[in-house]
Structures are given as C-alpha cells and as structure tokens.
Amino acid sequence: MYRLHIGDKSYSSWSLRGWLLLEAFGLPHEEAFHPMYTPEFEAFKRQAAPALKVPTLEIVENGASRFVWDSLAIAETLAEEHPEAGLWPEDKAARAAARSLAAEAHSSFAALRNAMTMNIRRRYPGVGHTEQSLADAGRVQMLWAWARSRFGAEGPWLFGARFSVADVFYAPIVTRFETYGVPTIPEARVYMDAVLAHPAMVKWIKGAMEETWFHARYEPFPEENFADWADPRPPRNVEAWKGDVRARVNLACPFSGKPVKADSLAIADGVVIGFCNSGCRDKFVADPKAWPQAMRLLVGHR
Ligand SMILES: N[C@@H](CCC(=O)N[C@@H](CS)C(=O)NCC(=O)O)C(=O)O
C-alpha cells in the first residue's frame, strides 16, 4: 500500500510531482497531508526520519513502513515496481531524453523557482519576470519544443502518446507560467493546455482551489484579501463574456472541477472566470452570491 505524504496543494510543487507519479499512472494510494511550516509538518518529519521534505512515499508492506523521499527517487522506485505502468517512454532514445529532461527540471531553474513560486490559486501576470527567471523559462520552452518535435509526434505529451515522468517534472512549471503570465511560444501554449486539462492535474488544481488558508511566504503581495477569502463580497457587474480564454483566473470549473471551456466565460467586476459549460456560467451570472466556490475566485483579483 502506498501512502504519499504531501504539503499544501497550492504551493508545494514537489508534492504535485510526487502525487502525479502515482495518480497519473493509475497507482492507488492514500494521501497524508501535512500543512507546511506547522507542528503537524514537524511530526511528519519525526515519523519519516531521515526524510525532511514532501513528497515522501511511504510503502506499507506486511505491517512495516519504508519511506522513499525526493521526487526523483520516488519516480525511479515506482518505475521499477510497476514496469507495466509505463512511467518512462518505452523507446530507448526517448527514455534517455525523458530522463535528461526530468533530471534537469529536478536540478535546475532555480531563478524561475525562486522568482515565481508555485501558487495555483493566484494570477500575478508580470510578477517575478527577472532576466534570469525568463532565461530559465526560455530554456524550458526550448526543451519542450525539442522533445515534442523529436519524440512527440503521436500525442500531446513531451514524448508522444503517453504521459511520462518528464511531463510530471514540468507540470508545476506549467502552473507557474499560468500564474505569472510568462510569455510563451505557441508550441508551449498548446503543451501547457494539454497538461492543465490532464484529469490528474484537474483533480490537483481543484484540491488547491478548495484550500482556504494562505502562507504569507508564498504570496508576493501583502494579503489584504484574507478576510475576503472566507466571505467574498458579491460582484457589482457580472455578465457572460466572449473574450480570450487566456484571461481567465481559474483553470478548472468551480462547480465541476472539469477544464474551463473557451465559450463558457463570465466577467465579474473585471475578473474573467471560466466554467466547463454555459449552464454553469449562466447559474453564476444569474446569482453570483449563491455560488461561493465561484465567488472565491474573485479574491485577490479585484
Ligand atoms: N528535492 C526534493 C525537494 C522537496 C522539497 O523541497 N519539498 C518542499 C515542499 S515543495 C518541502 O518539503 N519544504 C518543507 C521544508 O523545507 O521544511 C524533491 O525532489 O522532492
């Protein structure tokens, strides 16, 4: 039995990687959630010692637990245990390239990581765009385009028809590009949309949207919206909207958790909210106060 120890879904990019390594490959698991920087997180560290960080995979067998920490070690352990799950591409050349891409995501892009910390619930276009972070973002997009052009012809993923560990390692970078409005080449945008619509990503994003607490250290602006979060004030102007889907503040429909459709957008006090169909959108437009899940998306954007 697998129990995956993770941190906050909004902020913990390494946890997202660990979780996708199980969820996206159909490997059943339990989730053990430890909010970061709390006594509960300290208790997790004592339990999983010498592991210090999330994700940590606990493998429970014959009543005993063993712990595997660090996302790359988790990837290799699961790939070895479940060859049938296809974590790495089958083709040798593709596999070598996929390993290189995943390892580079694991070891590099510090400027991007530091300037644009993962924050799934927010949109801060333009924030964190330093020379070094944009150079990292450029390298990432070059790697995606290279892998897709060389190995990706048969499907939407970096290595074609099957989602692989390489996609897992770039998934949190995709959410950062969304949050911070990083300029993208068209190939990268298409790839990002595929990642954001992957059912496992939709599920994680929904979990992040439902979190109701904030860690100031991951929020680049003082959080005057904390109170708003619990009880956002109703918007004054709401209507259906026909603009560019990329203006939306959310990736998943606040009602269903399904991906947002380009023709199902609403604008509320200037904030574009997406829904999975026009029925969901119209419910919100008719009476925003009645839909707190959708109202929460306004927080921090007005
Ligand atoms: N190299 C590790 C990085 C893990 C990591 O930095 N996890 C962060 C959360 S995203 C953490 O546990 N932070 C808590 C702490 O440092 O106390 C991996 O690949 O899993």
Coordinates of C-alpha atoms and ligand atoms in Angstrom, one line a residue:
M1 CA 0.0 0.0 0.0
Y2 CA 1.2 3.5 -0.9
R3 CA 0.8 6.5 1.3
L4 CA 2.1 9.7 -0.1
H5 CA 3.0 12.5 2.3
I6 CA 2.4 15.9 0.7
G7 CA 2.2 19.5 1.5
D8 CA -0.2 22.3 0.5
K9 CA -1.6 21.7 -2.9
S10 CA -1.5 25.5 -3.8
Y11 CA 2.2 25.9 -3.1
S12 CA 4.1 22.6 -2.9
S13 CA 5.4 22.0 -6.4
W14 CA 7.4 18.9 -5.4
S15 CA 4.4 17.4 -3.8
L16 CA 2.5 17.8 -7.0
R17 CA 5.2 15.9 -8.8
G18 CA 5.2 13.1 -6.3
W19 CA 1.4 12.9 -6.4
L20 CA 1.3 12.8 -10.2
L21 CA 3.8 9.9 -10.2
L22 CA 1.0 7.9 -8.6
E23 CA -2.2 9.5 -9.8
A24 CA -1.4 9.9 -13.4
F25 CA -0.2 6.3 -13.8
G26 CA -3.2 4.7 -12.1
L27 CA -1.3 3.6 -9.0
P28 CA -3.7 3.5 -6.0
H29 CA -2.5 5.5 -3.0
E30 CA -3.6 7.3 0.2
E31 CA -2.8 10.9 0.7
A32 CA -1.3 12.1 4.0
F33 CA -1.5 15.9 4.1
H34 CA 0.9 17.9 6.3
P35 CA 0.4 21.7 6.1
M36 CA 3.9 23.2 5.7
Y37 CA 5.5 25.2 8.5
T38 CA 3.2 23.8 11.2
P39 CA 3.8 21.5 14.1
E40 CA 2.0 18.8 12.1
F41 CA 4.7 19.0 9.5
E42 CA 7.3 18.6 12.2
A43 CA 5.5 15.5 13.4
F44 CA 5.6 14.1 9.9
K45 CA 9.4 14.6 9.8
R46 CA 9.8 12.7 13.0
Q47 CA 7.7 9.9 11.7
A48 CA 9.5 9.7 8.3
A49 CA 13.1 10.4 9.5
P50 CA 15.5 10.9 8.0
A51 CA 13.2 12.3 5.3
L52 CA 12.7 16.0 5.8
K53 CA 10.6 17.1 2.9
V54 CA 7.5 16.3 1.0
P55 CA 6.8 14.4 -1.2
T56 CA 7.7 11.3 0.8
L57 CA 6.4 8.0 -0.3
E58 CA 5.5 5.5 2.4
I59 CA 5.4 1.9 1.3
V60 CA 3.5 -0.2 3.7
E61 CA 4.2 -3.9 3.4
N62 CA 3.5 -6.7 5.8
G63 CA 2.7 -4.2 8.5
A64 CA 6.0 -2.4 8.1
S65 CA 6.6 1.0 6.5
R66 CA 9.6 2.1 4.5
F67 CA 10.0 5.7 3.3
V68 CA 11.3 7.0 -0.1
W69 CA 11.9 10.7 -0.3
D70 CA 12.9 13.1 -3.0
S71 CA 10.7 13.1 -6.2
L72 CA 13.3 11.6 -8.5
A73 CA 13.9 8.6 -6.1
I74 CA 10.1 8.2 -5.9
A75 CA 9.9 8.2 -9.7
E76 CA 12.6 5.5 -10.1
T77 CA 11.2 3.4 -7.3
L78 CA 7.7 3.4 -8.8
A79 CA 9.1 2.8 -12.3
E80 CA 11.0 -0.2 -11.0
E81 CA 8.0 -1.6 -9.1
H82 CA 5.5 -1.0 -11.9
P83 CA 7.0 -1.6 -15.3
E84 CA 3.5 -2.1 -16.7
A85 CA 2.5 1.5 -15.7
G86 CA 4.9 3.0 -18.3
L87 CA 6.4 5.8 -16.2
W88 CA 9.2 6.2 -18.7
P89 CA 8.9 6.0 -22.5
E90 CA 9.5 2.6 -24.0
D91 CA 11.8 3.7 -26.8
K92 CA 15.5 3.8 -25.6
A93 CA 16.3 7.1 -27.2
A94 CA 13.1 8.7 -25.9
R95 CA 13.7 7.3 -22.4
A96 CA 17.3 8.7 -22.3
A97 CA 15.9 12.1 -23.3
A98 CA 13.0 11.9 -20.9
R99 CA 15.4 11.1 -18.1
S100 CA 17.6 14.1 -19.0
L101 CA 14.6 16.5 -19.1
A102 CA 13.3 15.2 -15.8
A103 CA 16.7 15.4 -14.1
E104 CA 17.2 18.9 -15.5
A105 CA 13.9 20.0 -14.0
H106 CA 14.9 18.5 -10.7
S107 CA 18.4 20.1 -10.6
S108 CA 17.9 23.4 -12.4
F109 CA 15.8 26.5 -13.0
A110 CA 16.5 27.9 -9.5
A111 CA 15.9 31.5 -10.7
L112 CA 12.4 30.6 -12.1
R113 CA 11.6 28.6 -9.0
N114 CA 12.6 31.4 -6.6
A115 CA 11.1 34.4 -8.5
M116 CA 7.8 32.6 -9.3
T117 CA 7.0 30.2 -6.5
M118 CA 4.1 27.9 -7.3
N119 CA 0.8 29.4 -6.4
I120 CA -2.0 27.7 -8.1
R121 CA -4.8 29.9 -6.8
R122 CA -3.4 33.2 -7.9
R123 CA -2.8 35.2 -11.1
Y124 CA 0.1 37.7 -10.9
P125 CA 0.9 38.4 -14.6
G126 CA 4.3 40.2 -14.9
V127 CA 5.4 39.4 -11.3
G128 CA 8.8 37.6 -11.0
H129 CA 9.9 38.3 -14.5
T130 CA 13.6 38.8 -13.9
E131 CA 16.3 38.4 -16.5
Q132 CA 17.4 35.0 -15.0
S133 CA 13.9 33.6 -14.4
L134 CA 12.9 34.5 -18.0
A135 CA 16.1 32.8 -19.3
D136 CA 15.0 29.7 -17.4
A137 CA 11.5 29.9 -18.8
G138 CA 13.1 30.2 -22.3
R139 CA 15.2 27.1 -21.8
V140 CA 12.2 25.2 -20.5
Q141 CA 10.2 26.0 -23.6
M142 CA 13.1 25.1 -25.8
L143 CA 13.3 21.7 -24.2
W144 CA 9.6 21.2 -24.6
A145 CA 9.7 22.1 -28.3
W146 CA 12.8 19.9 -28.8
A147 CA 11.2 16.9 -27.2
R148 CA 7.9 17.4 -28.9
S149 CA 9.4 17.8 -32.3
R150 CA 11.7 14.8 -31.9
F151 CA 9.6 12.3 -29.9
G152 CA 6.2 13.8 -29.5
A153 CA 4.5 13.3 -32.9
E154 CA 2.0 10.8 -31.7
G155 CA 0.4 12.7 -28.9
P156 CA 0.2 15.8 -26.9
W157 CA 2.9 14.9 -24.3
L158 CA 6.6 15.6 -24.4
F159 CA 7.3 12.0 -25.5
G160 CA 4.2 11.5 -27.6
A161 CA 1.1 9.5 -26.8
R162 CA 1.9 8.6 -23.2
F163 CA 2.2 10.9 -20.3
S164 CA 5.6 10.3 -18.7
V165 CA 7.8 11.2 -15.8
A166 CA 9.2 14.1 -17.9
D167 CA 5.7 15.6 -18.1
V168 CA 5.3 15.2 -14.4
F169 CA 8.5 17.1 -13.7
Y170 CA 7.4 20.1 -15.8
A171 CA 3.8 20.2 -14.6
P172 CA 4.4 22.7 -11.8
I173 CA 6.4 24.8 -14.2
V174 CA 3.2 24.9 -16.4
T175 CA 1.2 26.3 -13.4
R176 CA 3.9 28.9 -12.7
F177 CA 3.7 30.1 -16.3
E178 CA 0.0 30.4 -15.9
T179 CA 0.2 32.2 -12.5
Y180 CA 2.9 34.7 -13.6
G181 CA 1.8 35.2 -17.2
V182 CA 5.1 34.1 -18.6
P183 CA 5.3 34.8 -22.4
T184 CA 5.1 31.5 -24.3
I185 CA 5.8 30.4 -27.8
P186 CA 2.7 28.8 -29.5
E187 CA 4.0 25.2 -29.1
A188 CA 4.5 25.7 -25.4
R189 CA 1.0 27.1 -25.1
V190 CA -0.5 24.0 -26.7
Y191 CA 1.5 21.7 -24.5
M192 CA 0.5 23.7 -21.4
D193 CA -3.2 23.4 -22.2
A194 CA -2.8 19.7 -22.6
V195 CA -1.1 19.5 -19.2
L196 CA -3.7 21.7 -17.5
A197 CA -6.5 19.5 -18.9
H198 CA -5.0 16.2 -17.8
P199 CA -7.5 14.6 -15.4
A200 CA -4.9 14.2 -12.6
M201 CA -3.9 17.9 -12.9
V202 CA -7.6 19.0 -12.9
K203 CA -8.0 17.0 -9.7
W204 CA -5.0 18.5 -8.0
I205 CA -6.0 22.1 -9.1
K206 CA -9.4 21.5 -7.7
G207 CA -7.9 20.5 -4.4
A208 CA -5.7 23.6 -4.4
M209 CA -8.7 25.8 -5.1
E210 CA -10.5 24.4 -2.2
E211 CA -7.7 25.2 0.3
T212 CA -8.8 28.1 2.4
W213 CA -5.6 29.2 4.1
F214 CA -2.6 31.1 2.9
H215 CA 1.1 31.1 3.6
A216 CA 2.4 34.7 3.5
R217 CA 5.9 33.5 2.5
Y218 CA 4.5 32.3 -0.9
E219 CA 2.3 35.3 -1.5
P220 CA 4.3 38.2 -3.2
F221 CA 1.8 40.8 -2.0
P222 CA 0.6 41.6 1.5
E223 CA -2.6 39.7 1.8
E224 CA -5.3 42.2 2.4
N225 CA -7.8 39.7 1.0
F226 CA -7.5 37.2 3.8
A227 CA -10.9 38.2 5.2
D228 CA -12.4 38.4 1.7
W229 CA -11.5 34.8 1.1
A230 CA -13.9 33.5 3.7
D231 CA -16.8 35.7 2.6
P232 CA -16.0 37.5 -0.7
R233 CA -18.2 40.5 -1.4
P234 CA -20.7 40.0 -4.3
P235 CA -19.6 41.5 -7.6
R236 CA -21.4 44.6 -8.8
N237 CA -21.3 43.8 -12.5
V238 CA -21.5 40.3 -13.9
E239 CA -22.1 39.1 -17.4
A240 CA -21.3 36.3 -19.9
W241 CA -18.0 37.2 -21.7
K242 CA -16.8 36.3 -25.2
G243 CA -13.1 37.3 -24.9
D244 CA -9.8 35.4 -25.0
V245 CA -9.9 32.3 -22.7
R246 CA -6.4 33.0 -21.5
A247 CA -7.7 35.9 -19.5
R248 CA -9.4 33.5 -17.1
V249 CA -8.2 33.4 -13.5
N250 CA -9.1 29.7 -13.0
L251 CA -8.2 26.6 -14.8
A252 CA -11.0 24.3 -13.5
C253 CA -14.7 25.0 -13.4
P254 CA -15.6 26.0 -9.8
F255 CA -18.7 23.7 -9.9
S256 CA -17.4 20.5 -11.6
G257 CA -13.7 20.7 -11.5
K258 CA -13.6 20.0 -15.2
P259 CA -11.4 22.1 -17.5
V260 CA -12.7 25.6 -18.4
K261 CA -14.1 25.9 -21.9
A262 CA -13.3 28.9 -24.1
D263 CA -17.0 29.6 -24.8
S264 CA -18.1 29.5 -21.2
L265 CA -16.6 32.6 -19.6
A266 CA -18.1 35.2 -17.3
I267 CA -16.7 38.6 -16.3
A268 CA -17.3 39.8 -12.8
D269 CA -16.0 43.2 -11.7
G270 CA -13.4 42.8 -14.5
V271 CA -12.3 39.3 -13.4
V272 CA -12.7 36.6 -16.0
I273 CA -14.0 33.3 -14.6
G274 CA -14.2 30.2 -16.7
F275 CA -16.7 27.4 -16.4
C276 CA -16.9 23.9 -18.0
N277 CA -20.1 24.8 -19.9
S278 CA -22.5 27.6 -20.5
G279 CA -25.0 26.2 -18.0
C280 CA -22.6 26.6 -15.1
R281 CA -21.7 30.1 -16.3
D282 CA -25.3 31.1 -16.5
K283 CA -26.0 29.9 -13.0
F284 CA -23.2 32.1 -11.8
V285 CA -24.2 35.1 -13.8
A286 CA -27.8 34.9 -12.6
D287 CA -26.9 34.9 -8.9
P288 CA -23.2 35.0 -8.0
K289 CA -23.9 35.1 -4.2
A290 CA -25.5 31.7 -4.4
W291 CA -22.2 30.1 -5.6
P292 CA -19.4 30.6 -3.0
Q293 CA -17.0 28.3 -4.9
A294 CA -17.1 30.6 -7.9
M295 CA -17.1 33.8 -5.7
R296 CA -13.9 32.7 -4.1
L297 CA -12.1 33.0 -7.4
L298 CA -12.7 36.8 -7.2
V299 CA -10.5 37.0 -4.2
G300 CA -7.2 38.7 -4.8
H301 CA -8.1 39.8 -8.3
R302 CA -10.4 42.8 -7.8
Ligands
LIG1 N1 14.4 17.7 -3.9 C1 13.2 17.4 -3.3 C2 12.6 18.8 -2.9 C3 11.4 18.7 -1.9 C4 11.0 20.0 -1.3 O1 11.8 21.0 -1.4 N2 9.8 20.0 -0.7 C5 9.3 21.2 0.0 C6 7.9 21.5 -0.4 S1 7.7 21.8 -2.1 C7 9.3 20.9 1.5 O2 9.1 19.8 2.0 N3 9.5 22.0 2.3 C8 9.4 22.0 3.7 C9 10.7 22.2 4.4 O3 11.7 22.5 3.7 O4 10.7 22.2 5.6 C10 12.3 16.6 -4.2 O5 12.6 16.5 -5.4 O6 11.3 16.0 -3.7

